[in-house]
Coordinates of C-alpha atoms in Angstrom, one line a residue:
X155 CA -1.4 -16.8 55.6
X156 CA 2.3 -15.6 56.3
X157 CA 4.3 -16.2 53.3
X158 CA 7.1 -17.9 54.9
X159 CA 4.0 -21.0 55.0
X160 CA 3.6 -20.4 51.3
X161 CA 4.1 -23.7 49.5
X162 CA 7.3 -24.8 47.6
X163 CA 5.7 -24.9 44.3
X164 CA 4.2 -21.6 44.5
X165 CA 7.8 -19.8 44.8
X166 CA 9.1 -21.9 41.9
X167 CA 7.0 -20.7 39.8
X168 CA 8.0 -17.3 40.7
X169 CA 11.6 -18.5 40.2
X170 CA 10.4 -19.9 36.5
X171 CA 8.7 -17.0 35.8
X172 CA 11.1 -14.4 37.7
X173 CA 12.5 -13.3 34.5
X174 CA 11.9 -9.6 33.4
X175 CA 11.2 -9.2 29.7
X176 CA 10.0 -5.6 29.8
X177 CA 9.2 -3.4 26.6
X178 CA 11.8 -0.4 25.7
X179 CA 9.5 2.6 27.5
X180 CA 9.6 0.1 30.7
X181 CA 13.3 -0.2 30.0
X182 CA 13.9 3.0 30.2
X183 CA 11.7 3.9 32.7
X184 CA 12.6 0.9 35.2
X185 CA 16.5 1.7 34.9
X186 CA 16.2 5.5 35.2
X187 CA 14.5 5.3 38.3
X188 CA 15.2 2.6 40.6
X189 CA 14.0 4.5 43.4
X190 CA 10.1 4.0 41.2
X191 CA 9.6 7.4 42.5
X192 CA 7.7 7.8 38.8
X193 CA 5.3 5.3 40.3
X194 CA 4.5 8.1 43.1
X195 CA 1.2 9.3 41.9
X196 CA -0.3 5.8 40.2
X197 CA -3.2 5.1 41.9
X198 CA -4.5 2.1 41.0
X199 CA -1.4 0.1 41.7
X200 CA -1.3 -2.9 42.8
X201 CA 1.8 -2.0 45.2
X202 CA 2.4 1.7 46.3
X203 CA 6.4 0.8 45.7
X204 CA 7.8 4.2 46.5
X205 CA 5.7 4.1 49.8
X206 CA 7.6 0.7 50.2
X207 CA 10.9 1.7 49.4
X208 CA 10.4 4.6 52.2
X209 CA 9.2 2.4 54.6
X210 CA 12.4 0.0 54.2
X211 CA 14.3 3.7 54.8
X212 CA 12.7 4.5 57.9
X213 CA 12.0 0.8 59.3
X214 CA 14.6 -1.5 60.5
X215 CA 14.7 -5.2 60.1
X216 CA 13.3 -7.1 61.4
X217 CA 10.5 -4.6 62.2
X218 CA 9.6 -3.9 58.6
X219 CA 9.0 -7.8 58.0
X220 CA 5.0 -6.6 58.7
X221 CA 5.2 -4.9 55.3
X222 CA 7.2 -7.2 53.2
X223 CA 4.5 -10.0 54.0
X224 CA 1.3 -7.6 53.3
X225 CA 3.0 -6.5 49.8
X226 CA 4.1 -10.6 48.7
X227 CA 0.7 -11.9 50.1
X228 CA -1.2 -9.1 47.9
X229 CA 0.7 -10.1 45.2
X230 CA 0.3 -13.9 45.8
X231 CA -3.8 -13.5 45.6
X232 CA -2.9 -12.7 41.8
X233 CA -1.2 -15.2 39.7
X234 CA 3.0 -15.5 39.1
X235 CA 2.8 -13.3 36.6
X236 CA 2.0 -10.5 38.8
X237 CA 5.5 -10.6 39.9
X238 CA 7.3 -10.0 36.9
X239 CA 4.2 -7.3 36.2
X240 CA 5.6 -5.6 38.7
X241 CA 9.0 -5.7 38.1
X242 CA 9.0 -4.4 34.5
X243 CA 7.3 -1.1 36.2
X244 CA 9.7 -1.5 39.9
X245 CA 12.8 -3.3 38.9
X246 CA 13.8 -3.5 42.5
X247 CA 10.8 -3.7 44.0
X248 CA 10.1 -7.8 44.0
X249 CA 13.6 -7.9 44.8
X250 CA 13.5 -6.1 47.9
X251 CA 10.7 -7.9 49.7
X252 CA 12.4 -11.5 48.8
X253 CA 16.0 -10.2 50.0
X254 CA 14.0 -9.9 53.4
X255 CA 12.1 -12.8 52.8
X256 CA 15.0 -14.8 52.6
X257 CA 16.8 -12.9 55.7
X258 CA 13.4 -13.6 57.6
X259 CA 13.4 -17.5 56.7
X260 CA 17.1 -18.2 57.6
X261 CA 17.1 -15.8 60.7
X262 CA 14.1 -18.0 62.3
X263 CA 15.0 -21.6 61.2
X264 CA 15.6 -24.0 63.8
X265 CA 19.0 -25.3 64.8
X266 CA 20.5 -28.3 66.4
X267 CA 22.5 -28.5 69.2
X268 CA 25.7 -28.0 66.9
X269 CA 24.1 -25.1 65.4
X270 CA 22.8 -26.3 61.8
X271 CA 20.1 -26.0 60.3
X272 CA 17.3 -28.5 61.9
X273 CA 14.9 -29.4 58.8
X274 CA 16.4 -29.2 55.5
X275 CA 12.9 -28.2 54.4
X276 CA 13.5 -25.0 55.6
X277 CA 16.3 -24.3 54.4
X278 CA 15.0 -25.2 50.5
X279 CA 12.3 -22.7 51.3
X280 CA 14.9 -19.9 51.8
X281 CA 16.8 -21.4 49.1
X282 CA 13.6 -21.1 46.2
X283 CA 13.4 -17.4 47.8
X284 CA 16.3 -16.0 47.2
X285 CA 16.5 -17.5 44.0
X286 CA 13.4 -15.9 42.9
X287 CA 15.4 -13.1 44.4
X288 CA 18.6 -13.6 42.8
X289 CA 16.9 -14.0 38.9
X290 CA 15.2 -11.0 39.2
X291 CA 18.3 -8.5 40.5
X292 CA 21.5 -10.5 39.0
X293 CA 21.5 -8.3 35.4
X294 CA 22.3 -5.2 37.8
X295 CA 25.6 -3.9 38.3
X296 CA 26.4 -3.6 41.8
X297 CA 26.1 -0.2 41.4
X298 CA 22.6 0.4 40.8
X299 CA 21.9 -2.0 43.3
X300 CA 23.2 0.7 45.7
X301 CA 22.2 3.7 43.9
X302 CA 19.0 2.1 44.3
X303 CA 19.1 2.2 47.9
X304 CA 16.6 0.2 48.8
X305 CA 17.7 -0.5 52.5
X306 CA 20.4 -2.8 51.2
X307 CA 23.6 -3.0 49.2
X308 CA 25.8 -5.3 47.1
X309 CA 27.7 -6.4 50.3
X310 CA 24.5 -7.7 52.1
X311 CA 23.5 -9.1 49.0
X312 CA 26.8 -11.0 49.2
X313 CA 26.6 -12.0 52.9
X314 CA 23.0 -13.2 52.2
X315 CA 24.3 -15.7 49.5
X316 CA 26.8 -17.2 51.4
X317 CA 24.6 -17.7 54.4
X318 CA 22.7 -19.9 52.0
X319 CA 25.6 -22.2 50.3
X320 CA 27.0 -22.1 54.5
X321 CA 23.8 -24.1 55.6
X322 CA 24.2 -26.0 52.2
X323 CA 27.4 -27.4 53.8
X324 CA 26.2 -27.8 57.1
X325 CA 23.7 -29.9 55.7
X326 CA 26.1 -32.1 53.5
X327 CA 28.2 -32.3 56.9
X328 CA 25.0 -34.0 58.8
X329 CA 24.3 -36.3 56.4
X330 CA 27.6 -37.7 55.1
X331 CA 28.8 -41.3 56.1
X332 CA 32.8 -41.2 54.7
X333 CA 35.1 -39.0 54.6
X334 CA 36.4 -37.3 51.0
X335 CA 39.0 -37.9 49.3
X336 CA 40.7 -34.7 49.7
X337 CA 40.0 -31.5 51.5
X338 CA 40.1 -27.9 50.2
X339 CA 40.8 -24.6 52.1
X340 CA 38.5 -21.7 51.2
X341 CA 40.3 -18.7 51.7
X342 CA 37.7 -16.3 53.0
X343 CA 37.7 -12.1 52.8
X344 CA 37.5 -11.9 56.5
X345 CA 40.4 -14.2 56.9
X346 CA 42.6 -11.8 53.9
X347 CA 40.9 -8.9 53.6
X348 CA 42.3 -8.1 50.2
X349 CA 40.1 -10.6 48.9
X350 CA 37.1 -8.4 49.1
X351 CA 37.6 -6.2 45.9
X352 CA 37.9 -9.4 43.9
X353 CA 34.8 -10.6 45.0
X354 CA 32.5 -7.9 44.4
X355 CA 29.1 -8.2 42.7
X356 CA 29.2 -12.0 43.4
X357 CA 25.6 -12.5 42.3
X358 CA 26.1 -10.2 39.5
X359 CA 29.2 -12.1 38.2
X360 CA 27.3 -15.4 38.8
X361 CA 25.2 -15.2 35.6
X362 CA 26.3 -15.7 31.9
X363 CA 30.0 -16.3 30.1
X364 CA 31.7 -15.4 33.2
X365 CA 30.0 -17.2 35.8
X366 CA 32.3 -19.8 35.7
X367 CA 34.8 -17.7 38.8
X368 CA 31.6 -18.0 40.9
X369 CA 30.5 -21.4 40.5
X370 CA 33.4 -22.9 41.5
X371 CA 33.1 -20.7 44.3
X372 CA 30.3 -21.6 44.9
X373 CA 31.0 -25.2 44.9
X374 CA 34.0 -25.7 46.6
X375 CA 32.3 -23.4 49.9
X376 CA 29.1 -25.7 49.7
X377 CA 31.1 -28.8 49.5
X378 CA 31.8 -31.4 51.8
X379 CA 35.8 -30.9 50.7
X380 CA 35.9 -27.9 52.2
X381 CA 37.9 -28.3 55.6
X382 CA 38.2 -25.4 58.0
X383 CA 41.5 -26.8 59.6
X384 CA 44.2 -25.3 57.2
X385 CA 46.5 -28.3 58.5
X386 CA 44.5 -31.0 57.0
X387 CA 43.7 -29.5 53.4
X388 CA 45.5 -31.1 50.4
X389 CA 44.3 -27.9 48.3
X390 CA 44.1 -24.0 48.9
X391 CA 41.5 -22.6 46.7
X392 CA 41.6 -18.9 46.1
X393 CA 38.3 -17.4 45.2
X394 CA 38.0 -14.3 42.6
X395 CA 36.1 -12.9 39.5
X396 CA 39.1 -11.2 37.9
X397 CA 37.4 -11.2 34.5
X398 CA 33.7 -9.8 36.1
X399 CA 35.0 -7.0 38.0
X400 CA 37.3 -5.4 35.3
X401 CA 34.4 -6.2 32.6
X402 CA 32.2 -4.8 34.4
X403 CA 34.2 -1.9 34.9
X404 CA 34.7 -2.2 38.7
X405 CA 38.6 -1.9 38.1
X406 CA 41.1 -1.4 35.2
X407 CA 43.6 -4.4 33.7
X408 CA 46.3 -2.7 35.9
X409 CA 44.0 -2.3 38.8
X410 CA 43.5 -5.9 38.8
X411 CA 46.7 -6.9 38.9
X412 CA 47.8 -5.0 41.8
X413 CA 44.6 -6.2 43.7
X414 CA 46.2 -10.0 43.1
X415 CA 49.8 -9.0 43.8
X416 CA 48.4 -7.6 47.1
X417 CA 46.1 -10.4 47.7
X418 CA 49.0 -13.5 46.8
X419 CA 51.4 -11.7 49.4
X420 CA 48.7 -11.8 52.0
X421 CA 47.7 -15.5 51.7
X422 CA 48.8 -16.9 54.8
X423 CA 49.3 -20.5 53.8
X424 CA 50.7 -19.8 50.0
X425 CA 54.6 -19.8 51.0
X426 CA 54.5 -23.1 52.5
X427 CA 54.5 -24.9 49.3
X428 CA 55.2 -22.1 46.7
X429 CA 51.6 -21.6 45.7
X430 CA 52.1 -25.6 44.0
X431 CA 48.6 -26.8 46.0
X432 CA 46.6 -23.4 45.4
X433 CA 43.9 -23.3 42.7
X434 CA 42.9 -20.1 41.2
X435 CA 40.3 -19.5 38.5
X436 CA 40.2 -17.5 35.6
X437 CA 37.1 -18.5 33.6
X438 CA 38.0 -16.3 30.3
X439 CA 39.5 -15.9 27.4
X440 CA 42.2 -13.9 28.9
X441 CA 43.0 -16.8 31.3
X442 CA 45.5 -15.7 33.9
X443 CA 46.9 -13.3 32.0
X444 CA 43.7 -11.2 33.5
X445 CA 46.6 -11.2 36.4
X446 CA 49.5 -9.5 34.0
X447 CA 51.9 -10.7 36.7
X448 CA 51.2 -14.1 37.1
X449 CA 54.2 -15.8 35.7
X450 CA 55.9 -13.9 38.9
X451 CA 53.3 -14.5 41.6
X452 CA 51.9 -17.7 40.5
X453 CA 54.2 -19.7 38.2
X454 CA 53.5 -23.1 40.0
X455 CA 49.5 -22.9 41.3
X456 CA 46.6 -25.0 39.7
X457 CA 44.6 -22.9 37.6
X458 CA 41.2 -23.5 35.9
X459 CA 41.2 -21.8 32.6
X460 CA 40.0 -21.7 29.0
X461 CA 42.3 -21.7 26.1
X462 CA 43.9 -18.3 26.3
X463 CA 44.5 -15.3 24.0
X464 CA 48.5 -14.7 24.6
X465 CA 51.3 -15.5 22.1
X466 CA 52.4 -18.4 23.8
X467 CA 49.4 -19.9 25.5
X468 CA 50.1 -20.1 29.1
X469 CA 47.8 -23.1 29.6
X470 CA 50.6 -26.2 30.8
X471 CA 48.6 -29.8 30.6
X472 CA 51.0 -30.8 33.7
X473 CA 48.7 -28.5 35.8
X474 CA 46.2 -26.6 34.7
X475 CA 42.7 -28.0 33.8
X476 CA 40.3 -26.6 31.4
X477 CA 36.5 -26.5 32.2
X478 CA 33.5 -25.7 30.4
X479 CA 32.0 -22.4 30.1
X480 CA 29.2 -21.7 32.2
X481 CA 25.6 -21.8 30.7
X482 CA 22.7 -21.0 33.4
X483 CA 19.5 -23.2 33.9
X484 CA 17.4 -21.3 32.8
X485 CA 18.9 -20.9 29.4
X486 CA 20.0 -24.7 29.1
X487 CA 16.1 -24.9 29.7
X488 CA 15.6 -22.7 26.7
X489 CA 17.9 -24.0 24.9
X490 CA 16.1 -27.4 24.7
X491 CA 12.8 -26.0 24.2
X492 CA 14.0 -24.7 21.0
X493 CA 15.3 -28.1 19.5
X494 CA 13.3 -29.3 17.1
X495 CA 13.2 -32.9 15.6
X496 CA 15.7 -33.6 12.4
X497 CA 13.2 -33.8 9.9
X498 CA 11.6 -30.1 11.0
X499 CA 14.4 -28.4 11.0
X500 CA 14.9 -25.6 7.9
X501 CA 18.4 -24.7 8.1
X502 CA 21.4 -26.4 6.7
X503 CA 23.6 -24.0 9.4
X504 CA 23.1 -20.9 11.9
X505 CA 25.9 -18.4 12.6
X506 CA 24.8 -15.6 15.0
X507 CA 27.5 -13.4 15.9
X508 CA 29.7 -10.5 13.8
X509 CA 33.6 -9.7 12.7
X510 CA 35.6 -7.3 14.5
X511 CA 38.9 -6.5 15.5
X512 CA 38.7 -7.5 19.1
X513 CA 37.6 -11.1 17.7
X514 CA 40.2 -11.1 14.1
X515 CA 43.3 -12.7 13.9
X516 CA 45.6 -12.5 17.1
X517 CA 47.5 -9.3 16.5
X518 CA 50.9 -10.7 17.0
X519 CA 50.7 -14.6 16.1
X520 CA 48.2 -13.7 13.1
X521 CA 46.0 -16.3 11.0
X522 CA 42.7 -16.3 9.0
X523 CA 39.9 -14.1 10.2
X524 CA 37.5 -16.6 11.0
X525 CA 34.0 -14.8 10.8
X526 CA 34.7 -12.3 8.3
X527 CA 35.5 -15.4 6.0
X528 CA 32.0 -17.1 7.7
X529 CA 30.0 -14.1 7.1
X530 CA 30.9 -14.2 3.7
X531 CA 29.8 -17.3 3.1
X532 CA 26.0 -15.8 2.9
X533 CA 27.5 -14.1 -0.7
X534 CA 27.4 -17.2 -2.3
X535 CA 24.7 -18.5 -4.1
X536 CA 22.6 -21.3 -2.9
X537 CA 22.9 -20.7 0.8
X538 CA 19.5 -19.2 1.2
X539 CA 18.9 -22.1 3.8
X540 CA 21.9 -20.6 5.7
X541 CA 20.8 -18.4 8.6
X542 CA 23.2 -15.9 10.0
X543 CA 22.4 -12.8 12.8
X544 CA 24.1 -10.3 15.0
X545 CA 23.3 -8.9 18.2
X546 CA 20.0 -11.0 18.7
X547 CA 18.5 -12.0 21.8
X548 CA 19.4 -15.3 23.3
X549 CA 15.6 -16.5 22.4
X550 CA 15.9 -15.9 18.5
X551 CA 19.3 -17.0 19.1
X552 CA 17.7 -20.6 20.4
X553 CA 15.3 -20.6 18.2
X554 CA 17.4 -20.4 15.2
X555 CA 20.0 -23.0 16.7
X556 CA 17.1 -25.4 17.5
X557 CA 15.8 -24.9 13.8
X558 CA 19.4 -25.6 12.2
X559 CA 21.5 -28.9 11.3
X560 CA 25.1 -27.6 12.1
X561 CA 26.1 -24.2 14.0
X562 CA 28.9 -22.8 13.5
X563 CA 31.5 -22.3 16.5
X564 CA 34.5 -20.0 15.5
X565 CA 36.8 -18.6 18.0
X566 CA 35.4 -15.6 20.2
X567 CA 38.0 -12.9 21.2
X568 CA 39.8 -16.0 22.1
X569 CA 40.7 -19.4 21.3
X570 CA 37.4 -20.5 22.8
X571 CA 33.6 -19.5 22.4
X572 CA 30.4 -20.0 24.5
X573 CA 28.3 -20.8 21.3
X574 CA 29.5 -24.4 21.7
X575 CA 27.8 -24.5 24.7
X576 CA 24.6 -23.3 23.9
X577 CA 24.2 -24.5 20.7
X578 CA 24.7 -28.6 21.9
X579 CA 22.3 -28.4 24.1
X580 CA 19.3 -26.7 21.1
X581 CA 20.5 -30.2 19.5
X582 CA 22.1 -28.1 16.4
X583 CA 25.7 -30.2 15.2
X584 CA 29.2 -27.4 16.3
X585 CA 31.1 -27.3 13.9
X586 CA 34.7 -25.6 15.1
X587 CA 36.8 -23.6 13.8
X588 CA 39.4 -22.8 16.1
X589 CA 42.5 -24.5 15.1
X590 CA 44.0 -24.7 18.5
X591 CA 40.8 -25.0 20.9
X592 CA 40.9 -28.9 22.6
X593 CA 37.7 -29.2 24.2
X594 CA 37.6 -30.1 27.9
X595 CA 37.2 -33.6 28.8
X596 CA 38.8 -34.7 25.1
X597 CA 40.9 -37.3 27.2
X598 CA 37.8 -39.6 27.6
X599 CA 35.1 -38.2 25.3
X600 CA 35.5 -39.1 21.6
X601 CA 34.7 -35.5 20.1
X602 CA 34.8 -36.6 16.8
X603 CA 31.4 -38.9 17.6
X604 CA 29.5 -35.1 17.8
X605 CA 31.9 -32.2 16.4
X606 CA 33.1 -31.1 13.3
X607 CA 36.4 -29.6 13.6
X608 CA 36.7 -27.6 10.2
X609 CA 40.6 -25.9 9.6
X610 CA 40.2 -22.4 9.5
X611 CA 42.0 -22.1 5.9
X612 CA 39.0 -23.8 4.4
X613 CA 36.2 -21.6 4.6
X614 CA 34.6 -21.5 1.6
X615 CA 32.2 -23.6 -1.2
X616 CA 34.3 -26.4 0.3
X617 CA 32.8 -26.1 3.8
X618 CA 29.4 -26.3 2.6
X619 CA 29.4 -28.9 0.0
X620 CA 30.7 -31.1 2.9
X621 CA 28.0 -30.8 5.3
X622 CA 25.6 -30.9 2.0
X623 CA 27.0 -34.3 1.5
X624 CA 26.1 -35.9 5.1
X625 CA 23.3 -38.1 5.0
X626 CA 20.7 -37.6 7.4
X627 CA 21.2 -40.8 9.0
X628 CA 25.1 -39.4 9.6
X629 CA 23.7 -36.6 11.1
X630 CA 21.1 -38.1 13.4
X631 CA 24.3 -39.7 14.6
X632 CA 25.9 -36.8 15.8
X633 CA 22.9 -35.3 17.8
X634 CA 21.9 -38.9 19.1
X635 CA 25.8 -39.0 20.3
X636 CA 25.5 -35.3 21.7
X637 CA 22.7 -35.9 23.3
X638 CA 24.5 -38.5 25.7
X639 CA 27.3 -36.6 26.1
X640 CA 26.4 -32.9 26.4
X641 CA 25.7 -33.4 30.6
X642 CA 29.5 -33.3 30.9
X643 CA 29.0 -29.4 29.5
X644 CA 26.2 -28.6 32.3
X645 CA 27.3 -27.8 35.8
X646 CA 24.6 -29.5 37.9
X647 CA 22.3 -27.1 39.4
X648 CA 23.3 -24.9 41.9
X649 CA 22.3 -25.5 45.5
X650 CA 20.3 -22.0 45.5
X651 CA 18.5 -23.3 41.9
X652 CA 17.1 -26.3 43.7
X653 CA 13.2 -26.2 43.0
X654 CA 10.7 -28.4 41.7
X655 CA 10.8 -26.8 37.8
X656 CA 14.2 -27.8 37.8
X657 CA 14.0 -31.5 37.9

């Protein structure tokens, strides 16, 4: 059987499983070769990958679709698992054959006569592949994905991806009976070319604290908002991952900022009304200021933000929005696994995270060093049913949240943190403490129903005697009232996530 047949649930439990959890010799073995040329003289392999890898080399697409469907159907006789076997020992190996996978499946769909995509079936299918795709290879930096060389690089990786959330749209298009609201331009990189450094490593940017940049992305070029007719858009929205590239050490600060200096000159439809109806993102703690020129370039534009570090925060309520942090699936998923029932859970609190200069007081407005005042809570006596960590995995994380009654949330190197995030949906109580973090959505959610909000200058005996004193029955409260409310933290699923396992 060609594996472009192969049922729906079989690839999502690849994309379920398609998580590589390897040991440390695989780590190091897996990363220092992504070529698997240390795989050469293995025998009984399941997969000869370094034989595959040439043959990619040597064979062009579409021709070397032959060997991509012997090397997934052998695997397929096995069991999911196999795949993630593999991929401890080949870290780009699975990859490979479901980039081409993917290619193969949208390259051969049928169209209609307006040139979408004919059965939406088919276009799932190549959805659930490259998302078995996309969680095995979105932990590499865009440049091992080339060093790799596997017959394809970041930018194809890129155009692949699009491709997808394009007959996403085109689908939405068919089967919509009004018209929105409002429209929204897309600005794309062929369109401004100086878009294209600030949208490297899409996929790799799309996972984790900063995905945020992507999924909006993401979502806005998917949507049926989006307008190709600049004339009849209400909104402009300027893609970027500002924070992703220069964290992940694809530019410096100053770098960046010239990249959006020479990218807000080049927008052809910014002028027209002084930038007021463009939207940027900047999904971090740095906020805009990512862009150290912004007050000059972009003074008047909607921007999505978190609270930001700066002495005078440059969020303005008038017109700027703030959005939840983005959690994946896949963790959410773990997330609630972990949560454990009132009564079973050991902890009074959980705190996993450490003290350091980067996340003290601000340098220049100053204030109480949050952690260093949490971590020394652990000193006091009595608080042997207070769990604390540092630089734990995001299961023992989970695990520890899921097995606690309050969590608590300080400030990160900002006035915001993740942790809330994860730790609402393991069903453990946030308690905050970050004076000047307003959560989004605050306007209609009543926070107080399923926060704490503690004042940074009381960290102390203080703090804990007053969760000691809530009642269980007060606490049940709290999770029963998080529980109905913690959807409005959870972007829905992506397009590309769509399976089966996820419903």
């Amino acid at each position: 059987m060609r594996l472009q047949d192969w049922p729906s649930l079989l690839v999502a439990a690849c994309l379920v499983q398609g998580i590589v959890d390897p040991d440390e010799q695989e780590k190091r073995l897996a990363w220092k070769y992504l070529d698997c040329s240390n795989l050469r003289n293995e025998v009984d392999r399941p997969v000869d990958w370094p034989r595959f890898r040439q043959h990619l080399l040597e064979t062009p697409y579409p021709e070397n679709m032959d060997a991509v469907f012997e090397i997934l159907n052998r695997l397929s006789t096995k069991s999911a698992s196999s795949y993630d076997e593999e991929a401890r020992s080949c870290l780009m190996g699975v990859p490979a054959a479901f980039f081409y996978l993917t290619r193969f499946t949208l390259d051969t769909m049928e169209r209609d006569e307006a040139g979408r995509p004919a059965d939406p079936e088919v276009v799932k299918k190549a959805t659930l592949q490259y998302s078995v795709f996309e969680n095995y290879i979105s932990a590499l930096h865009p440049g091992l994905i080339n060093a790799g060389n596997w017959s394809f690089n970041d930018e194809e990786v890129f155009v692949l991806r699009k491709r997808i959330l394009r007959a996403y749209r085109q689908l939405e298009a068919k089967k919509s009976t009004h018209a929105p609201e409002f429209k929204v331009y897309v600005y794309d990189e062929e369109e401004v070319p100086q878009l294209k450094p600030l949208l490297r490593s899409q996929i790799y940017c799309s996972r984790g604290q900063w995905g945020t940049d992507v999924q909006v992305h993401d979502y806005f070029f998917a949507s049926d908002l989006q307008t190709d007719d600049p004339d009849e858009a209400d909104f402009f929205f300027v893609p970027g991952y500002a924070i992703c590239v220069l964290e992940g050490n694809l530019y410096s600060l100053d770098e960046v900022d010239e990249l959006y200096k020479d990218l807000v000159t080049a927008l052809p439809y910014f002028n027209a009304s002084g930038g007021r109806d463009h939207i940027f993102v900047f999904g971090s703690g740095m906020a805009q200021s990512v862009f150290q020129s912004w007050e000059e370039y972009i003074p008047q534009t909607e921007l999505f933000n978190d609270f930001a570090w700066v002495a005078i925060p440059p969020y303005r309520p008038f017109k700027d929005i703030v959005i939840p942090g983005s959690l994946d699936l896949i963790e959410v998923i773990a997330a609630l696994e972990k949560s454990k029932p009132l009564h079973e859970r050991r902890f009074l609190s959980a705190f996993f995270g450490r003290a350091d200069v980067a996340r003290g007081p601000h340098p220049w407005v100053g204030g109480v060093d949050v952690r260093k005042e949490l971590l020394a809570l652990r000193e006091l006596p009595g608080t042997e049913d207070m769990k604390f960590g540092d630089g734990a995995t995001l299961e023992v994380m989970h695990e520890a949240y899921g097995d606690a009654k309050f969590c608590f949330v300080p400030r990160g190197k900002s006035g915001w943190s993740l942790r809330f995030f994860e730790v609402i949906f393991a069903g453990c109580i946030p308690v905050m403490i970050s004076d000047k973090w307003e959560l989004p959505f605050e306007d209609f959610l009543d926070v107080t129903r399923f926060v704490i909000k503690w004042p940074s200058t009381q960290i102390g005996p203080q703090l804990i005697a007053y969760l000691r004193s809530l009642p269980d029955s007060t606490v049940q409260e709290y999770m029963d009232e998080a529980k109905k409310i913690r959807c409005w933290y959870f972007y829905p699923p992506k397009a590309r996530d769509h399976s089966p396992a996820a419903h």
